[in-house]
Short mmCIF file of C-alpha atoms and ligand atoms in Angstrom, two decimals:
data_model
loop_
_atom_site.label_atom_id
_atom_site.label_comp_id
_atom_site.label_asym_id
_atom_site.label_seq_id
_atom_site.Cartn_x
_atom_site.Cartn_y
_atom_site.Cartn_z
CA UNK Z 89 0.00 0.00 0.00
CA UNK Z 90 1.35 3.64 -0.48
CA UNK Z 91 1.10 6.23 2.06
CA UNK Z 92 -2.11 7.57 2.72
CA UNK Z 93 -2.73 10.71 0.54
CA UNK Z 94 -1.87 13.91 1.83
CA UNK Z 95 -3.55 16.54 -0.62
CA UNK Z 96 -5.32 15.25 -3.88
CA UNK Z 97 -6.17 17.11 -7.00
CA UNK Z 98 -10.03 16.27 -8.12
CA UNK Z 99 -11.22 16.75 -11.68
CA UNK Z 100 -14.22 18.05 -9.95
CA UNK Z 101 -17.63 18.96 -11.88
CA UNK Z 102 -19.83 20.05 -9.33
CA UNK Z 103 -22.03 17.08 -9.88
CA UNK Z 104 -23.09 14.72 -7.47
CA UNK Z 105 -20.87 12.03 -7.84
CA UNK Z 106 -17.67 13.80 -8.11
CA UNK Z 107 -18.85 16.04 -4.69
CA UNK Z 108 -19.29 12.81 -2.97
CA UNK Z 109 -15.60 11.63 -4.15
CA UNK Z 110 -14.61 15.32 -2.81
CA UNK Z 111 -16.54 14.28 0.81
CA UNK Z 112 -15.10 10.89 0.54
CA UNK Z 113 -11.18 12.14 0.19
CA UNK Z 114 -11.78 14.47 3.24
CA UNK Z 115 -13.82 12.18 5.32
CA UNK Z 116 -12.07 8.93 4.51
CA UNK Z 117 -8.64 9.78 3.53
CA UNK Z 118 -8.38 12.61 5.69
CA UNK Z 119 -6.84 14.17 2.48
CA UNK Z 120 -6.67 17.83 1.56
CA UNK Z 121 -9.13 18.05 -1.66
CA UNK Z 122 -7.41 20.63 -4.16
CA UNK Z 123 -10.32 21.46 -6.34
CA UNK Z 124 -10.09 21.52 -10.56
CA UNK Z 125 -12.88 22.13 -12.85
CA UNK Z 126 -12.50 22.80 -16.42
CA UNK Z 127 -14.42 24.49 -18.86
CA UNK Z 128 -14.61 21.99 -22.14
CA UNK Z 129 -17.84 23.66 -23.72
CA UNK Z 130 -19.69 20.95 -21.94
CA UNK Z 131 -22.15 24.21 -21.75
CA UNK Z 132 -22.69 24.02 -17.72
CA UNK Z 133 -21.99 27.01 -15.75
CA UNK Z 134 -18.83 27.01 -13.51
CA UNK Z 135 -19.13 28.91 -10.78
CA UNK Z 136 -21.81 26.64 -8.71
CA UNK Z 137 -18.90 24.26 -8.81
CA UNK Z 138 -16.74 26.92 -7.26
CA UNK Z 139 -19.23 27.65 -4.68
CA UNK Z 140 -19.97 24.00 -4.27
CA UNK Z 141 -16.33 23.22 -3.60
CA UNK Z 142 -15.90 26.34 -1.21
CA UNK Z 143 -18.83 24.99 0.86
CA UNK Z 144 -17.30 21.38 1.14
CA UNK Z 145 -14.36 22.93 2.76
CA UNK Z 146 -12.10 23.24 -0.10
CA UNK Z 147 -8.92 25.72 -0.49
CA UNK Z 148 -7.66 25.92 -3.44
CA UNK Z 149 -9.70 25.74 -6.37
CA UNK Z 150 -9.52 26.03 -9.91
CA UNK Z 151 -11.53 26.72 -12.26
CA UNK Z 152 -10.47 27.28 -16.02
CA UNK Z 153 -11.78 28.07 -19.31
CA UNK Z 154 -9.54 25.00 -21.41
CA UNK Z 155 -11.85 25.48 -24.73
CA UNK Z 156 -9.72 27.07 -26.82
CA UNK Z 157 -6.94 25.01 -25.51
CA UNK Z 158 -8.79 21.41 -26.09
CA UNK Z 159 -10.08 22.56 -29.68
CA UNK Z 160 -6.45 23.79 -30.64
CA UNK Z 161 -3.99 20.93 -29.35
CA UNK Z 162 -6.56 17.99 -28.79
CA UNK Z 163 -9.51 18.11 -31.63
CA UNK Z 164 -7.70 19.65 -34.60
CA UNK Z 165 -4.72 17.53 -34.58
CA UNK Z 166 -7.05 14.30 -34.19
CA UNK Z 167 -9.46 15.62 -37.39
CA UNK Z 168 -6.33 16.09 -39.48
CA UNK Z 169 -6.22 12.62 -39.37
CA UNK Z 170 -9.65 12.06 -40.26
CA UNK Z 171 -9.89 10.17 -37.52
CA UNK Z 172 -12.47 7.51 -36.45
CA UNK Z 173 -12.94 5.01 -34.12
CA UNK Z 174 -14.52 1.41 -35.68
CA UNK Z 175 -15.37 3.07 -38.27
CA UNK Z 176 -18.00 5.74 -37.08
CA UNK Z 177 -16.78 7.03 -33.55
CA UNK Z 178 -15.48 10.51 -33.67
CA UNK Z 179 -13.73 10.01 -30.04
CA UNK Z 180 -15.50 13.25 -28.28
CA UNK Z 181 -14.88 11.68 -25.05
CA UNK Z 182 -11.32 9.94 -25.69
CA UNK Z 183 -9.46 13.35 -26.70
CA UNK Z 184 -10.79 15.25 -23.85
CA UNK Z 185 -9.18 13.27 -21.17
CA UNK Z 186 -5.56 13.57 -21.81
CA UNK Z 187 -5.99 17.48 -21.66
CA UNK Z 188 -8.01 16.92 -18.12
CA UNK Z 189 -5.48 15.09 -16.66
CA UNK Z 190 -2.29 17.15 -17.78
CA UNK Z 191 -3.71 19.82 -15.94
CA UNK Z 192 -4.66 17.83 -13.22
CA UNK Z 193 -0.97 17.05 -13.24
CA UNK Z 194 0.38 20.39 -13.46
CA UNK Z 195 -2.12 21.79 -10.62
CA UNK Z 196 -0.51 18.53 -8.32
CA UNK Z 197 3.10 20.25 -8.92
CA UNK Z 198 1.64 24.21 -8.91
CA UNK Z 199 0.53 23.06 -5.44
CA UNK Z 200 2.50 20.48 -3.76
CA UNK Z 201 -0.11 17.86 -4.12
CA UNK Z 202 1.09 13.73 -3.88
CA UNK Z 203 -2.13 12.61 -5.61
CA UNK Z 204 -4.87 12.64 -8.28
CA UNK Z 205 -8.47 11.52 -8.44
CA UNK Z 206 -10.78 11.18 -11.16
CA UNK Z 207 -14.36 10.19 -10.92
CA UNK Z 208 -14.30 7.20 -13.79
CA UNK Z 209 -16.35 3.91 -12.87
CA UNK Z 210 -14.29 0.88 -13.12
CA UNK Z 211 -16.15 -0.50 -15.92
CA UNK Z 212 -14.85 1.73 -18.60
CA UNK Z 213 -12.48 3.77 -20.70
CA UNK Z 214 -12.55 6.50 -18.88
CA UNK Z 215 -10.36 5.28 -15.95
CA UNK Z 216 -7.76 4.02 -18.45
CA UNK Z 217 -7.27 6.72 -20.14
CA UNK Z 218 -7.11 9.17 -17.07
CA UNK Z 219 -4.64 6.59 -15.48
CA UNK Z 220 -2.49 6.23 -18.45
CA UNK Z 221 -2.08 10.46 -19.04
CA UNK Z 222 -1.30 10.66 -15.24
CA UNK Z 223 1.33 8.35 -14.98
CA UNK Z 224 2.72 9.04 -18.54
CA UNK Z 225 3.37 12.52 -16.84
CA UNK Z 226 4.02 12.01 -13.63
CA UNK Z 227 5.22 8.58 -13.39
CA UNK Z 228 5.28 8.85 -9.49
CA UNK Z 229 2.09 10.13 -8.53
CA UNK Z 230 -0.37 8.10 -6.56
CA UNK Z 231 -3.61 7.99 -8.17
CA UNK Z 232 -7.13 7.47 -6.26
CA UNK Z 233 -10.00 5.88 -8.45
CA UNK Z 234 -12.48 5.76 -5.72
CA UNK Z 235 -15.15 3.43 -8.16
CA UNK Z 236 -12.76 1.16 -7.87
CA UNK Z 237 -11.61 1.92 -4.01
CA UNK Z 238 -14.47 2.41 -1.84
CA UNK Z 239 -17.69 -0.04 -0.46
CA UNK Z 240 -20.19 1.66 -1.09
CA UNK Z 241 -22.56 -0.87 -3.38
CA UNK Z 242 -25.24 0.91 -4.67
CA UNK Z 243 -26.61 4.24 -5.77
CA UNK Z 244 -28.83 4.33 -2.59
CA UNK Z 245 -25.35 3.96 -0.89
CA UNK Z 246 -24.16 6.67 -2.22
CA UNK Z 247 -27.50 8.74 -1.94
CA UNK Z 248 -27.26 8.04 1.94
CA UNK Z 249 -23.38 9.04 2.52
CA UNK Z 250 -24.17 12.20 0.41
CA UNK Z 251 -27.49 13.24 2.41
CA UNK Z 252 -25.28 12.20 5.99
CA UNK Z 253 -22.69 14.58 4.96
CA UNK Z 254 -25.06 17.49 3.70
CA UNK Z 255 -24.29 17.36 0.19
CA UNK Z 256 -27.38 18.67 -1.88
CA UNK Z 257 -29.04 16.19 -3.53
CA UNK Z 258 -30.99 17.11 -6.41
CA UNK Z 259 -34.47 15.73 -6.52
CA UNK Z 260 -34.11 14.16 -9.88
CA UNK Z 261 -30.61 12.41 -8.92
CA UNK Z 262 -32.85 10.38 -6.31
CA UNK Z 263 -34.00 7.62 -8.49
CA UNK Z 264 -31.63 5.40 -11.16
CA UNK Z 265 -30.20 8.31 -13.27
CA UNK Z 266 -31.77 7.25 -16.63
CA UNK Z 267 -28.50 7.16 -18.47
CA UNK Z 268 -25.15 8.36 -18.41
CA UNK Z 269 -23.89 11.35 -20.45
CA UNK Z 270 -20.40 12.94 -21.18
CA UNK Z 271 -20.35 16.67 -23.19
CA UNK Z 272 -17.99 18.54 -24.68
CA UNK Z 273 -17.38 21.20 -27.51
CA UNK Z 274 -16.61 17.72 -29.65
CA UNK Z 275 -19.76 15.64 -28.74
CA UNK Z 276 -22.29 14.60 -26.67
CA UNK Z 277 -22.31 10.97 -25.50
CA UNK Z 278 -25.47 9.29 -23.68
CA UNK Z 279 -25.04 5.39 -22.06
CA UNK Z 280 -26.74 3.45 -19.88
CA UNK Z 281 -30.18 2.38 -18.56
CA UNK Z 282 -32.50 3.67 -21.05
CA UNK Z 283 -29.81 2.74 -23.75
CA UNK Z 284 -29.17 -0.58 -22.31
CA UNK Z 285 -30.46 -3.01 -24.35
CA UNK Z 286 -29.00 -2.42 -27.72
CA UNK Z 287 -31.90 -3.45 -29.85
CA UNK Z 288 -34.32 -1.20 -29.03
CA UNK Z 289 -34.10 2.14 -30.68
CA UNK Z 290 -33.03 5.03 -28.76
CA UNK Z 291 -35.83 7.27 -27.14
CA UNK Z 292 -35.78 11.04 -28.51
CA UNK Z 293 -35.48 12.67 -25.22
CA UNK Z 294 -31.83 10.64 -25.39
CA UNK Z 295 -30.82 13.51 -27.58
CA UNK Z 296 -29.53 16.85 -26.03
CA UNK Z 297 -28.10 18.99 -28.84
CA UNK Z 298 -29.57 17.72 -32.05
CA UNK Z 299 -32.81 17.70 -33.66
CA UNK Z 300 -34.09 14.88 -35.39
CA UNK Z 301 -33.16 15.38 -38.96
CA UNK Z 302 -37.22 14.72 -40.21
CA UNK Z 303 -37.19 18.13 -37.88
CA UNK Z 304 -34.98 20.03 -39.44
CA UNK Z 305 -35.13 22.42 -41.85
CA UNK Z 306 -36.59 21.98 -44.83
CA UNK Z 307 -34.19 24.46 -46.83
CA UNK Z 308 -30.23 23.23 -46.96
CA UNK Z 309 -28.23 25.58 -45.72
CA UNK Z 310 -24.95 26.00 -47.42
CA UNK Z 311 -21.57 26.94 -45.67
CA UNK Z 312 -17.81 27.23 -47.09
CA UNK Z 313 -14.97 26.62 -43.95
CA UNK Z 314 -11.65 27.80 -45.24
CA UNK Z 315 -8.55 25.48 -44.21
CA UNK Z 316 -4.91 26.55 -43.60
CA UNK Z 317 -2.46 23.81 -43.44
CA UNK Z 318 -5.25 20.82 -42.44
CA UNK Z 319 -7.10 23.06 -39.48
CA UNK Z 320 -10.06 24.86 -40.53
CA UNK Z 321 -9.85 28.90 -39.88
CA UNK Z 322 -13.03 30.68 -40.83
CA UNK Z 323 -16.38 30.09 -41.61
CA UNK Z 324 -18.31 32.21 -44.61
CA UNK Z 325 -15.12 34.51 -44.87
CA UNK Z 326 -14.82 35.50 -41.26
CA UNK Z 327 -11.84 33.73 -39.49
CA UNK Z 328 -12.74 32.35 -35.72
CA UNK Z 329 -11.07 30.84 -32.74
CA UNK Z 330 -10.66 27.15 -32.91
CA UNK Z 331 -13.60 26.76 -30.30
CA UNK Z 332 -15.62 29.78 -31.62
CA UNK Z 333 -15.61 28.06 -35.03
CA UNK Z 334 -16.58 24.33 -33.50
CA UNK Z 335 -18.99 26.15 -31.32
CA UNK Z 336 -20.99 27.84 -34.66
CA UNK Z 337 -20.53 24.25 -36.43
CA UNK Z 338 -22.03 22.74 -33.46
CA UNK Z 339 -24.98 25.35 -33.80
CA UNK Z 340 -25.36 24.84 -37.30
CA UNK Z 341 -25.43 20.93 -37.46
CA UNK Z 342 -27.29 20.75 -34.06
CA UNK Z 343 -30.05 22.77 -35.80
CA UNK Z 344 -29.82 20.58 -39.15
CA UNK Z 345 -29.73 17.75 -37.24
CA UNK Z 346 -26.22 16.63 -38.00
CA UNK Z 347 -23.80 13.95 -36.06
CA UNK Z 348 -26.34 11.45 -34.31
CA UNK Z 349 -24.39 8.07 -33.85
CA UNK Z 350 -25.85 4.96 -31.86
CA UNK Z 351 -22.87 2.61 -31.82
CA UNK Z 352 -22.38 -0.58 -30.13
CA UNK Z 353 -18.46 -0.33 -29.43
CA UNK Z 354 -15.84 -2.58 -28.15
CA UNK Z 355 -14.09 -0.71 -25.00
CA UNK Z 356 -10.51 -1.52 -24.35
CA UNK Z 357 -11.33 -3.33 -20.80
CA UNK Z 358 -13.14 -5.73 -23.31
CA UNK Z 359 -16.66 -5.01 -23.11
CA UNK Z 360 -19.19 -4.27 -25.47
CA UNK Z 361 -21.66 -0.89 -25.14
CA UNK Z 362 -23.49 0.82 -26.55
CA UNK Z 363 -24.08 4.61 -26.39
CA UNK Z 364 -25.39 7.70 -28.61
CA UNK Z 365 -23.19 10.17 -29.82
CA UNK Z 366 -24.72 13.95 -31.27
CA UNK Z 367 -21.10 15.26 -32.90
CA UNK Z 368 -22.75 17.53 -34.81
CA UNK Z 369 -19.64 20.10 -35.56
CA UNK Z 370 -17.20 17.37 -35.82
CA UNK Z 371 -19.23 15.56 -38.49
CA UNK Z 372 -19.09 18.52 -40.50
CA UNK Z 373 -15.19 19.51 -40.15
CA UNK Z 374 -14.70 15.74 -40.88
CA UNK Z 375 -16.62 16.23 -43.81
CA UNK Z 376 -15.41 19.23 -44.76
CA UNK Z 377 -11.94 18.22 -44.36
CA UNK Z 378 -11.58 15.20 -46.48
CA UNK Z 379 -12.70 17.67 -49.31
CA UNK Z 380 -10.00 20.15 -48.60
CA UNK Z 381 -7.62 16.63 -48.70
CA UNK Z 382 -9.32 15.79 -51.65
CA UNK Z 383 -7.95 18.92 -53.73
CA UNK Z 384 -4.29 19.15 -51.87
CA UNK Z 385 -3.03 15.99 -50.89
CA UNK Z 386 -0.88 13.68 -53.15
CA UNK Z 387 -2.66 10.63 -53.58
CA UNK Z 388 0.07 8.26 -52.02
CA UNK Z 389 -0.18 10.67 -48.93
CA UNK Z 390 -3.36 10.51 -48.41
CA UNK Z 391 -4.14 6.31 -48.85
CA UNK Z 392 -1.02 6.27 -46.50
CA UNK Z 393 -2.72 8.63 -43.59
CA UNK Z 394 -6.09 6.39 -44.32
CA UNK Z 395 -4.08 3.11 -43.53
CA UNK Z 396 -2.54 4.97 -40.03
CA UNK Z 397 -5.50 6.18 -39.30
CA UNK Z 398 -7.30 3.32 -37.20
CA UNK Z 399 -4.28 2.83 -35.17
CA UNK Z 400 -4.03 6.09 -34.30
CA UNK Z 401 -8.10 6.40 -33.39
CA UNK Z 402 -7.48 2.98 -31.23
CA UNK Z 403 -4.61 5.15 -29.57
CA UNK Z 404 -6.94 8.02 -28.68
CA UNK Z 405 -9.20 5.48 -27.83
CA UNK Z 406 -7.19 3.06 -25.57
CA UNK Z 407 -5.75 6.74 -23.82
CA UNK Z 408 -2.23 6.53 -25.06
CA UNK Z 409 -2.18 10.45 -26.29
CA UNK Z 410 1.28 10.77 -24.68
CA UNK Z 411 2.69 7.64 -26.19
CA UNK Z 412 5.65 8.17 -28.12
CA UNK Z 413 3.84 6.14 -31.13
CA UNK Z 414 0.78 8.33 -31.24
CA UNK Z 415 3.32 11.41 -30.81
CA UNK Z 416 5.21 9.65 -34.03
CA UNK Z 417 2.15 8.65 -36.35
CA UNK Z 418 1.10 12.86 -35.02
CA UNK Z 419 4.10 13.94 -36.92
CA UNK Z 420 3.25 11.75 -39.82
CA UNK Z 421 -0.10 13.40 -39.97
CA UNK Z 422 1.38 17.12 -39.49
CA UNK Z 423 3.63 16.32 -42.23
CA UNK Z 424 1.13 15.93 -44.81
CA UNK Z 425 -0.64 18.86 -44.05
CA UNK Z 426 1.32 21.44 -45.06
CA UNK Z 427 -0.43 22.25 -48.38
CA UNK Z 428 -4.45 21.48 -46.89
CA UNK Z 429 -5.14 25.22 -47.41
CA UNK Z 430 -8.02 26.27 -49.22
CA UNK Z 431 -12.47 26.39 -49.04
CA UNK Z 432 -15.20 23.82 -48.96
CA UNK Z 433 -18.36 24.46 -49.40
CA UNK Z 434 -20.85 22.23 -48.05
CA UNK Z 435 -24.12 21.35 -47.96
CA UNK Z 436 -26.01 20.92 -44.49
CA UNK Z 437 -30.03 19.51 -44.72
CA UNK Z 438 -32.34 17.04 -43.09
CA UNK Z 439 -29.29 15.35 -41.14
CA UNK Z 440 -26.62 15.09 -43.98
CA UNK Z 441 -23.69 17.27 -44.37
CA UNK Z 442 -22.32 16.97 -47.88
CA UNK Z 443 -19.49 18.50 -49.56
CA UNK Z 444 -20.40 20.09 -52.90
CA UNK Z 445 -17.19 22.14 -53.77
CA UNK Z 446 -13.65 22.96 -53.03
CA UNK Z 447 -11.20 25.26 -54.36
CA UNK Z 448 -7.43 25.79 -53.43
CA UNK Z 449 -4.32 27.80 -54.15
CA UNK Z 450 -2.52 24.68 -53.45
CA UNK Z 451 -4.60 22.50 -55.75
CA UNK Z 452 -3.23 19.21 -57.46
CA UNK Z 453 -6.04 18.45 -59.49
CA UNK Z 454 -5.42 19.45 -63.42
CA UNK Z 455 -8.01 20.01 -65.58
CA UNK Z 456 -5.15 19.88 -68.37
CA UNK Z 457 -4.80 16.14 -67.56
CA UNK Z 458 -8.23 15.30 -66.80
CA UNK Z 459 -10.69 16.50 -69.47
CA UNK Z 460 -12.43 14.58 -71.71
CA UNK Z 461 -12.05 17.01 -74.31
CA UNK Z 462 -8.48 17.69 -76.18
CA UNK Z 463 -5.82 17.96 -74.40
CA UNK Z 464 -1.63 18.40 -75.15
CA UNK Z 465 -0.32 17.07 -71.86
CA UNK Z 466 -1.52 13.40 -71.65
CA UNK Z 467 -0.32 10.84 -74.63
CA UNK Z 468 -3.23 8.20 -74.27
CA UNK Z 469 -0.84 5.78 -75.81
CA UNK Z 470 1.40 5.72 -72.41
CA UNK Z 471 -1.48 4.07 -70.89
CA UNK Z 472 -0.79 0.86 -73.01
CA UNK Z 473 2.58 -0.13 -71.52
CA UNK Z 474 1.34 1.54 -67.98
CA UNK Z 475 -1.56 -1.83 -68.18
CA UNK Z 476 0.82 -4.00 -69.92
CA UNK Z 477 2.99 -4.12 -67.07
CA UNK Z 478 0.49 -4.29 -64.61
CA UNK Z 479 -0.95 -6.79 -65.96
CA UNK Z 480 1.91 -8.94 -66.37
CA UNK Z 481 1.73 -11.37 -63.53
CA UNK Z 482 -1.91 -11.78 -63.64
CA UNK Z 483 -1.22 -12.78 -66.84
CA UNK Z 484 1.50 -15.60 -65.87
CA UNK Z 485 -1.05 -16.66 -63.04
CA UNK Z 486 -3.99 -17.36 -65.42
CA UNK Z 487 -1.77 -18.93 -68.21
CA UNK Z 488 -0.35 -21.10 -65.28
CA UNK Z 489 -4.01 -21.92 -64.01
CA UNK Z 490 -5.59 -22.39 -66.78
CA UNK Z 491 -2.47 -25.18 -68.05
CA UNK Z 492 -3.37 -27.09 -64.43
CA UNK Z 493 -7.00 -26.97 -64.90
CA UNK Z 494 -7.73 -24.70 -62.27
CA UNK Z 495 -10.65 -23.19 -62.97
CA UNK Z 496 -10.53 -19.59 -61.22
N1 LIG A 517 -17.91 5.10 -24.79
C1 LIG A 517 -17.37 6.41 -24.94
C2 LIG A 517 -15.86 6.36 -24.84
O1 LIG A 517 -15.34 5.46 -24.24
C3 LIG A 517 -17.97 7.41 -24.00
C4 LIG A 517 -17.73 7.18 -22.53
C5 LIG A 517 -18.27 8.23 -21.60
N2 LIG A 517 -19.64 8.50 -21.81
C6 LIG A 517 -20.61 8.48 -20.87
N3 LIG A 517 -21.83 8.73 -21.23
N4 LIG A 517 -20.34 8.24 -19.62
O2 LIG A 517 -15.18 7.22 -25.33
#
């Protein structure tokens, strides 16, 4: 066993559960809580969690605004990869830990703090990849999961030790929560109870920042998102923030009814779930950005990045953002980027985001080669020894076959 805790750095969110892990530290530990809440665009207000914390006893506490932050150094680089988890997961959740837990990290040093805590379950991804980012930093800090630490054995439990110890419970936290639900500026995800059983269709009131696309609009709306080297920079013309520009994407595929996902997943513990995503700005940048790829990047480049690509998504996934090989196949992925400059235009309506033009000063496509009308640059006749050649040992393999009878 390591020595007890002396002062512990909470990713605290003001929430029940995590102000019960704060009560339980103090209470059970007898550790100094050192409180940290961040500011992700998960679109809650901060400052009850401030006053929350002060109540509970707590010193030092931070609160911080990390959206600009997690949209610049977390999001972007992932979406110049295109990435994707199993094919349809746009990792909302994944890429916002590592960013929570270097600054839980960094407020441990700021104030002299031997531990962390995060408020994961045991059952999921979430403790991984906290655990992994902490240690990857700080390979000497003690960590406290207290899912996985403490005896209490049901929600009433819990409901009990927070009501003993004066911690507010809301009324509609008294019953099962009906599901579970992580938000960020990337996504919205919803598991759990009313999700549980993976063959019946989610209920509507599931969804919190989407409208069903048969609600939507029935006019598209058209936008153009300008790129500079991979990361998109304005919107219409007018250049934003990294999280100013996700934030109006969000608006305007939330209201189109863009970026609903229900996914059965394999999590890295090696369970099955299944949850909802709403990624509603994300599945437009992803969109959006495969069309500025389409225009600027080489075509060996790009089928290159697309082969990387689901390791590096089961990297984000498994929480290995400060791995050395997700840092390498990062600077593989930079690399290529240098030339994705340029517009997209797309087309948003009724749930479908579709790209329907881009142009670039960096462009690789040529019209000269391409056309099906006259052209000087392209001899036709090259093409001849180009499929001769190619088709040279397919040729040997069906002259062999067909000698030995084999008949395909
Ligand atoms: N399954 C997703 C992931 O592992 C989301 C997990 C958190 N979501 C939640 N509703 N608790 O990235």
């Amino acid at each position: 066993m390591a020595d007890a805790p002396k002062k512990v750095v909470l990713a605290y969110s003001g929430g029940l559960d995590t102000s019960i892990i704060l009560k339980w530290l103090q209470a059970e530990l007898g550790a100094e809580v050192v409180a940290f809440t961040a500011d992700l665009g998960q679109g809650e207000e901060l400052e009850p969690a401030r006053q929350k914390a002060q109540d509970l006893g707590v010193k030092e506490i931070f609160v911080e605004d990390l959206r600009e932050e997690f949209v610049r150094d977390y999001v972007f680089p992932m979406f110049r990869a295109n990435t994707v988890y199993e094919g349809q997961y746009l990792l909302g959740t994944a890429i916002a830990r590592p960013l929570i837990a270097k600054r839980q990290i960094e407020i441990a040093h700021e104030t002299g703090a031997d531990a962390v805590c995060h408020g994961a379950t045991g059952k999921g991804n979430d403790q991984v990849r906290f655990e992994l980012a902490y240690l990857a930093l700080d390979p000497d800090v003690q960590i406290i999961s207290p899912w996985r630490q403490w005896d209490f054995g049901s929600r009433t439990d819990l409901i009990a030790y927070a009501e003993e110890h004066g911690i507010d419970v809301p009324a509609d936290k008294r019953g099962e929560a009906p599901f579970s639900i992580d938000a960020n500026l990337l996504h919205t995800s919803s598991e759990g109870k009313a999700l549980e059983d993976p063959g019946q269709e989610a209920p509507e009131f599931v969804y919190q920042r989407t409208v069903a696309p048969e609600d939507a609009p029935d006019t598209p709306h058209y936008i153009e998102i300008g790129f500079e080297k991979g990361d998109p920079v304005s919107i219409d013309g007018v250049r934003l923030s990294p999280a100013s520009l996700l934030t109006r994407l969000n608006e305007l595929g939330g209201k189109h009814g863009i970026g609903r996902l229900d996914l059965l997943e394999n999590r890295f513990i090696g369970m099955k779930s299944r949850g909802i995503y709403e990624t509603p700005g994300g599945t437009i940048l992803l969109a959006a950005h495969r069309g500025i790829e389409q225009i600027t990047l080489d075509g060996g480049a790009m089928h290159l990045k697309d082969e990387l690509m689901p390791r590096y998504a089961e990297l984000i996934y498994n929480g290995f953002w400060f791995s050395p090989e997700r840092k390498m196949l990062q600077a593989a992925i930079d690399e290529s980027q240098h030339m994705v400059s340029g517009t997209v235009r797309l087309k948003l309506y009724k749930g479908s985001v579709s790209v329907t033009g881009r142009r670039s000063a960096r462009s690789l496509y040529s019209l000269d080669h391409v056309t099906f009308e006259d052209d000087v640059v392209y001899d036709q006749s090259d093409a001849d020894g180009f499929i001769e050649l190619n088709a040279l040992r397919l040729k040997l393999l069906a002259r062999r076959d067909r000698k030995s009878g084999k008949n395909s």
